[in-house]
CSV table of C-alpha atoms and ligand atoms in Angstrom, one decimal:
chain,number,residue,atom,x,y,z
A,1,ALA,CA,8.7,-29.0,-3.4
A,2,THR,CA,10.4,-27.5,-6.5
A,3,GLU,CA,10.4,-23.7,-6.6
A,4,LYS,CA,8.1,-22.3,-9.4
A,5,ILE,CA,8.3,-18.6,-8.8
A,6,SER,CA,11.0,-16.7,-6.9
A,7,VAL,CA,10.3,-13.1,-5.8
A,8,SER,CA,13.2,-11.0,-4.5
A,9,ASP,CA,13.1,-7.5,-3.1
A,10,LEU,CA,10.0,-6.6,-4.9
A,11,SER,CA,8.6,-3.1,-4.4
A,12,PHE,CA,5.7,-1.6,-6.4
A,13,TYR,CA,4.6,2.0,-6.7
A,14,TYR,CA,1.4,3.5,-8.0
A,15,SER,CA,2.9,6.9,-8.9
A,16,GLU,CA,4.3,8.1,-5.6
A,17,ASN,CA,2.3,5.7,-3.5
A,18,ARG,CA,4.3,2.6,-2.6
A,19,ALA,CA,2.0,-0.4,-2.3
A,20,LEU,CA,4.6,-3.1,-1.7
A,21,THR,CA,8.0,-2.9,0.0
A,22,ASP,CA,10.9,-5.3,-0.4
A,23,ILE,CA,8.9,-8.5,-0.8
A,24,SER,CA,10.8,-11.7,-1.0
A,25,LEU,CA,9.0,-15.0,-1.3
A,26,SER,CA,9.5,-18.5,-2.9
A,27,ILE,CA,6.4,-20.0,-4.4
A,28,PRO,CA,6.5,-23.8,-4.7
A,29,GLU,CA,5.2,-25.8,-7.6
A,30,ARG,CA,1.9,-27.7,-7.4
A,31,CYS,CA,1.1,-26.2,-4.0
A,32,VAL,CA,-1.5,-23.6,-2.9
A,33,THR,CA,0.1,-20.4,-1.6
A,34,ALA,CA,-2.3,-18.0,0.2
A,35,PHE,CA,-1.9,-14.3,0.5
A,36,ILE,CA,-3.6,-13.1,3.6
A,37,GLY,CA,-4.1,-9.6,5.2
A,38,PRO,CA,-6.6,-6.8,5.7
A,39,SER,CA,-8.1,-4.8,2.8
A,40,GLY,CA,-5.6,-2.4,1.2
A,41,CYS,CA,-2.4,-4.3,2.4
A,42,GLY,CA,-1.3,-5.0,-1.1
A,43,LYS,CA,-2.4,-8.6,-1.7
A,44,SER,CA,-4.1,-8.0,-5.1
A,45,THR,CA,-1.2,-5.7,-6.1
A,46,PHE,CA,1.2,-8.5,-5.5
A,47,LEU,CA,-0.9,-11.1,-7.3
A,48,ARG,CA,-1.1,-8.8,-10.3
A,49,CYS,CA,2.7,-8.3,-10.3
A,50,LEU,CA,3.0,-12.1,-10.9
A,51,ASN,CA,1.3,-11.9,-14.3
A,52,ARG,CA,2.3,-8.3,-15.2
A,53,MET,CA,-1.2,-7.0,-15.0
A,54,ASN,CA,0.0,-4.2,-12.8
A,55,ASP,CA,2.8,-2.5,-14.7
A,56,MET,CA,0.4,-2.0,-17.6
A,57,ILE,CA,-1.2,0.8,-15.5
A,58,GLU,CA,0.3,4.2,-16.3
A,59,GLY,CA,2.6,5.7,-13.7
A,60,THR,CA,3.4,2.4,-11.9
A,61,ARG,CA,6.9,1.3,-11.2
A,62,VAL,CA,8.4,-2.1,-10.2
A,63,GLU,CA,11.7,-2.7,-8.4
A,64,GLY,CA,13.2,-6.1,-7.6
A,65,LYS,CA,12.8,-9.4,-9.4
A,66,ILE,CA,10.3,-12.1,-10.2
A,67,LEU,CA,11.7,-15.2,-11.7
A,68,LEU,CA,9.4,-17.8,-13.2
A,69,GLU,CA,11.3,-21.1,-13.6
A,70,GLY,CA,14.5,-18.9,-13.5
A,71,GLN,CA,13.4,-16.4,-16.1
A,72,ASP,CA,12.9,-12.8,-15.2
A,73,ILE,CA,9.3,-12.0,-16.2
A,74,TYR,CA,10.1,-8.2,-16.1
A,75,SER,CA,12.9,-8.7,-18.7
A,76,SER,CA,12.4,-6.8,-22.0
A,77,ARG,CA,12.5,-10.2,-23.7
A,78,THR,CA,9.4,-11.5,-21.9
A,79,ASP,CA,6.5,-12.1,-24.3
A,80,ILE,CA,3.5,-10.9,-22.3
A,81,VAL,CA,1.0,-12.9,-24.4
A,82,THR,CA,2.8,-16.1,-23.7
A,83,LEU,CA,3.2,-15.2,-20.0
A,84,ARG,CA,-0.6,-14.6,-19.7
A,85,LYS,CA,-1.3,-17.9,-21.3
A,86,ARG,CA,0.8,-19.7,-18.8
A,87,ILE,CA,-0.8,-17.9,-15.9
A,88,GLY,CA,-4.6,-18.2,-15.6
A,89,MET,CA,-6.4,-15.6,-13.5
A,90,VAL,CA,-9.7,-15.7,-11.7
A,91,PHE,CA,-11.3,-12.8,-9.9
A,92,GLN,CA,-13.7,-12.4,-7.1
A,93,LYS,CA,-16.5,-11.5,-9.5
A,94,SER,CA,-15.4,-13.1,-12.7
A,95,THR,CA,-18.3,-12.7,-15.1
A,96,PRO,CA,-18.8,-14.9,-18.1
A,97,PHE,CA,-19.2,-13.3,-21.5
A,98,PRO,CA,-22.9,-13.0,-22.5
A,99,LYS,CA,-22.4,-16.0,-24.8
A,100,SER,CA,-22.9,-19.7,-24.7
A,101,ILE,CA,-21.1,-21.9,-22.2
A,102,PHE,CA,-19.2,-23.4,-25.0
A,103,ASP,CA,-18.1,-20.1,-26.5
A,104,ASN,CA,-16.9,-18.9,-23.1
A,105,VAL,CA,-14.6,-21.8,-22.6
A,106,SER,CA,-13.4,-22.0,-26.2
A,107,PHE,CA,-12.7,-18.3,-26.4
A,108,GLY,CA,-9.0,-18.5,-25.5
A,109,PRO,CA,-8.2,-21.6,-27.6
A,110,LYS,CA,-9.9,-19.9,-30.6
A,111,ILE,CA,-7.7,-16.8,-30.2
A,112,ALA,CA,-4.7,-19.1,-30.0
A,113,GLY,CA,-5.6,-20.4,-33.5
A,114,ILE,CA,-7.4,-23.7,-32.8
A,115,ARG,CA,-10.2,-23.9,-35.4
A,116,LYS,CA,-11.5,-27.5,-35.6
A,117,LYS,CA,-14.8,-28.0,-33.8
A,118,LYS,CA,-13.6,-31.4,-32.6
A,119,ASP,CA,-10.4,-30.0,-31.1
A,120,LEU,CA,-12.3,-27.1,-29.4
A,121,PHE,CA,-14.9,-29.6,-28.1
A,122,GLU,CA,-12.2,-31.7,-26.5
A,123,ILE,CA,-10.6,-28.7,-24.8
A,124,VAL,CA,-14.0,-27.5,-23.6
A,125,GLU,CA,-14.9,-30.9,-22.2
A,126,ARG,CA,-11.5,-31.3,-20.5
A,127,SER,CA,-11.6,-27.8,-19.0
A,128,LEU,CA,-15.1,-28.2,-17.7
A,129,GLN,CA,-14.2,-31.6,-16.2
A,130,ARG,CA,-11.2,-30.1,-14.4
A,131,SER,CA,-13.3,-27.3,-13.0
A,132,ALA,CA,-16.0,-29.8,-11.8
A,133,LEU,CA,-18.7,-28.3,-13.9
A,134,TRP,CA,-19.0,-30.8,-16.8
A,135,ASP,CA,-21.7,-33.0,-15.3
A,136,GLU,CA,-23.9,-30.0,-14.6
A,137,VAL,CA,-23.6,-28.4,-18.1
A,138,LYS,CA,-22.8,-31.1,-20.6
A,139,ASP,CA,-26.3,-31.1,-22.0
A,140,ARG,CA,-26.6,-27.3,-22.1
A,141,LEU,CA,-23.3,-26.2,-23.7
A,142,SER,CA,-25.2,-23.9,-26.2
A,143,GLU,CA,-27.2,-22.2,-23.4
A,144,SER,CA,-26.2,-18.7,-22.3
A,145,ALA,CA,-23.5,-18.8,-19.6
A,146,LEU,CA,-25.5,-16.1,-17.8
A,147,ASN,CA,-28.2,-18.7,-16.9
A,148,LEU,CA,-25.8,-20.4,-14.6
A,149,SER,CA,-25.8,-19.8,-10.8
A,150,GLY,CA,-23.1,-17.6,-9.2
A,151,GLY,CA,-21.1,-20.6,-8.1
A,152,GLN,CA,-21.4,-22.3,-11.5
A,153,GLN,CA,-20.3,-19.0,-13.2
A,154,GLN,CA,-17.2,-19.0,-11.0
A,155,ARG,CA,-16.4,-22.5,-12.0
A,156,LEU,CA,-17.0,-21.6,-15.6
A,157,CYS,CA,-14.5,-18.8,-15.3
A,158,ILE,CA,-12.0,-21.3,-13.8
A,159,ALA,CA,-12.7,-23.5,-16.8
A,160,ARG,CA,-12.1,-20.6,-19.1
A,161,ALA,CA,-8.7,-20.0,-17.5
A,162,LEU,CA,-7.8,-23.7,-17.7
A,163,ALA,CA,-8.7,-23.8,-21.4
A,164,ASN,CA,-5.5,-21.8,-22.2
A,165,ASP,CA,-3.5,-24.7,-20.7
A,166,PRO,CA,-1.7,-22.6,-18.0
A,167,ASP,CA,0.6,-24.1,-15.3
A,168,ILE,CA,-0.2,-21.4,-12.8
A,169,LEU,CA,-3.5,-20.2,-11.5
A,170,LEU,CA,-3.9,-16.8,-9.7
A,171,MET,CA,-7.2,-16.5,-7.8
A,172,ASP,CA,-8.2,-13.2,-6.2
A,173,GLU,CA,-10.8,-13.8,-3.6
A,174,PRO,CA,-12.4,-16.5,-5.8
A,175,ALA,CA,-15.1,-17.5,-3.3
A,176,SER,CA,-15.9,-14.3,-1.4
A,177,ALA,CA,-18.9,-13.4,-3.4
A,178,LEU,CA,-20.5,-16.9,-3.0
A,179,ASP,CA,-22.8,-18.6,-0.6
A,180,PRO,CA,-21.3,-21.2,1.8
A,181,ALA,CA,-22.2,-24.3,-0.4
A,182,SER,CA,-20.6,-22.8,-3.5
A,183,THR,CA,-17.6,-21.6,-1.5
A,184,ALA,CA,-17.1,-25.2,-0.2
A,185,ARG,CA,-17.2,-26.5,-3.8
A,186,ILE,CA,-14.6,-23.9,-4.9
A,187,GLU,CA,-12.3,-24.9,-2.0
A,188,ASP,CA,-12.6,-28.6,-2.8
A,189,LEU,CA,-11.8,-27.7,-6.4
A,190,ILE,CA,-8.7,-25.8,-5.4
A,191,PHE,CA,-7.6,-28.8,-3.5
A,192,GLU,CA,-7.9,-31.0,-6.6
A,193,LEU,CA,-6.4,-28.5,-9.0
A,194,LYS,CA,-3.1,-28.2,-7.0
A,195,GLU,CA,-2.1,-31.7,-8.2
A,196,GLN,CA,-1.6,-30.2,-11.6
A,197,TYR,CA,-1.2,-26.4,-11.1
A,198,THR,CA,0.7,-24.0,-9.0
A,199,ILE,CA,-2.0,-21.9,-7.3
A,200,VAL,CA,-1.8,-18.5,-5.6
A,201,ILE,CA,-5.0,-17.4,-3.8
A,202,VAL,CA,-5.7,-14.0,-2.3
A,203,THR,CA,-8.1,-14.2,0.7
A,204,HIS,CA,-8.9,-12.1,3.7
A,205,ASN,CA,-10.5,-15.2,5.3
A,206,MET,CA,-8.1,-17.0,7.7
A,207,GLN,CA,-10.2,-20.1,8.0
A,208,GLN,CA,-10.3,-20.5,4.2
A,209,ALA,CA,-6.5,-20.0,4.0
A,210,ALA,CA,-6.0,-22.6,6.7
A,211,ARG,CA,-8.3,-25.0,4.8
A,212,VAL,CA,-6.9,-24.7,1.3
A,213,SER,CA,-3.3,-23.6,1.5
A,214,ASP,CA,0.1,-25.3,1.9
A,215,GLN,CA,2.0,-22.1,2.4
A,216,ALA,CA,0.7,-18.8,3.7
A,217,ALA,CA,2.1,-15.2,3.5
A,218,PHE,CA,0.7,-12.5,5.8
A,219,PHE,CA,0.8,-8.9,4.5
A,220,TYR,CA,0.3,-5.6,6.4
A,221,GLN,CA,0.6,-2.2,4.8
A,222,GLY,CA,2.6,-3.4,1.9
A,223,LEU,CA,5.0,-5.5,4.0
A,224,LEU,CA,5.3,-9.3,4.0
A,225,ILE,CA,5.3,-9.8,7.8
A,226,GLU,CA,5.3,-13.6,8.0
A,227,SER,CA,5.3,-16.6,5.7
A,228,GLY,CA,5.7,-20.3,6.0
A,229,ALA,CA,4.0,-23.7,6.0
A,230,THR,CA,0.3,-23.3,6.7
A,231,GLU,CA,0.4,-26.2,9.1
A,232,GLU,CA,3.0,-24.5,11.3
A,233,LEU,CA,1.6,-21.0,11.0
A,234,PHE,CA,-1.9,-22.0,12.0
A,235,THR,CA,-1.1,-24.4,14.8
A,236,ASN,CA,1.6,-22.5,16.7
A,237,PRO,CA,0.4,-19.6,18.9
B,1,ADP,P1,-10.0,-4.8,-2.6
B,1,ADP,O1,-9.7,-4.1,-1.2
B,1,ADP,O2,-11.1,-5.8,-2.5
B,1,ADP,O3,-8.7,-5.3,-3.3
B,1,ADP,P2,-10.4,-2.2,-3.6
B,1,ADP,O4,-11.7,-1.6,-3.2
B,1,ADP,O5,-9.2,-1.8,-2.8
B,1,ADP,O6,-10.6,-3.7,-3.6
B,1,ADP,O7,-10.1,-1.9,-5.1
B,1,ADP,C1,-11.0,-2.1,-6.1
B,1,ADP,C2,-10.4,-1.6,-7.4
B,1,ADP,O8,-10.0,-0.3,-7.3
B,1,ADP,C3,-9.1,-2.4,-7.8
B,1,ADP,O9,-9.1,-2.6,-9.2
B,1,ADP,C4,-8.0,-1.5,-7.4
B,1,ADP,O10,-6.8,-1.7,-8.3
B,1,ADP,C5,-8.6,-0.1,-7.6
B,1,ADP,N1,-8.0,0.8,-6.6
B,1,ADP,C6,-7.9,0.6,-5.3
B,1,ADP,N2,-7.3,1.7,-4.7
B,1,ADP,C7,-7.1,2.6,-5.7
B,1,ADP,C8,-6.6,3.9,-5.8
B,1,ADP,N3,-6.1,4.5,-4.7
B,1,ADP,N4,-6.6,4.6,-7.0
B,1,ADP,C9,-7.0,4.0,-8.1
B,1,ADP,N5,-7.6,2.7,-8.1
B,1,ADP,C10,-7.6,2.1,-7.0
B,2,ADP,P1,-5.6,-5.6,-1.1
B,2,ADP,O1,-5.7,-6.5,-2.2
B,2,ADP,O2,-4.8,-6.2,0.1
B,2,ADP,O3,-6.9,-5.1,-0.6
B,2,ADP,P2,-4.5,-3.7,-2.9
B,2,ADP,O4,-3.4,-4.3,-3.6
B,2,ADP,O5,-5.8,-3.6,-3.7
B,2,ADP,O6,-4.7,-4.3,-1.5
B,2,ADP,O7,-4.1,-2.2,-2.6
B,2,ADP,C1,-2.8,-1.9,-2.0
B,2,ADP,C2,-2.7,-0.4,-2.0
B,2,ADP,O8,-2.5,0.1,-3.3
B,2,ADP,C3,-3.9,0.4,-1.4
B,2,ADP,O9,-3.4,1.5,-0.7
B,2,ADP,C4,-4.7,0.8,-2.6
B,2,ADP,O10,-5.4,2.0,-2.5
B,2,ADP,C5,-3.5,1.0,-3.6
B,2,ADP,N1,-4.0,0.7,-5.0
B,2,ADP,C6,-4.5,-0.4,-5.5
B,2,ADP,N2,-4.8,-0.3,-6.8
B,2,ADP,C7,-4.5,0.9,-7.2
B,2,ADP,C8,-4.5,1.6,-8.4
B,2,ADP,N3,-5.0,1.0,-9.5
B,2,ADP,N4,-4.1,2.9,-8.4
B,2,ADP,C9,-3.6,3.5,-7.3
B,2,ADP,N5,-3.5,2.9,-6.1
B,2,ADP,C10,-3.9,1.6,-6.0
């Protein structure tokens, strides 16, 4: 597959504390890459380096390079707002805003300047269809998003990310707060979304990584200790 993101010799420091050391990894387009490893090994830190959420924290320092389609995202010329629109992010406990389902999904497009109700409705419908939530909520778009179940809320937050029309989705433990049925739905969804999006998922769940990913990267204490095709990593002893 075509390379989407190229990471070379990335190190990341929270003040004096080095959380990542010399990470190099190629992330292919329209595939699912899983970051795996125990709590505290640097998975979330790495994920947040990919959309520059991390270097906004005071006292942090980045070394090395991250290229997105050949462009250095840490270059002073990078427009962070544009970068964030291209890269959707979903968290373990993404919570909807205490507003209607419609308002949650149309929030990003409105900020981006889309005003016509018809245009917004189209984006909302398409995003909810892509996140496999449309059929469940199409008759209750003006209801509060907080009435939805945990699994539905998570899919709503995925729809909210998709509404900005990203090409990359970063997911930090997107299913670990959910019951098994909702987890399975999210995993199925990830499988469908990779046809259109480049996906990076953080998980500490090996079985989940084996189920959803094409490529896996194992971290330990800030080091990338192994990476490769999921098929090979999970079948060889
Ligand atoms: P997880 O292991 O699930 O990634 P953590 O409990 O390590 O979660 O971190 C939860 C939050 O606390 C994150 O936003 C993380 O950035 C922040 N955090 C973790 N360690 C520290 C630390 N040493 N100092 C300040 N914030 C931290
Ligand atoms: P993981 O996602 O694998 O649980 P993290 O990336 O959250 O790991 O954490 C990696 C290391 O960085 C840990 O030692 C953690 O305490 C530290 N860390 C994470 N977030 C912060 C933060 N905001 N400030 C300081 N240290 C942090």
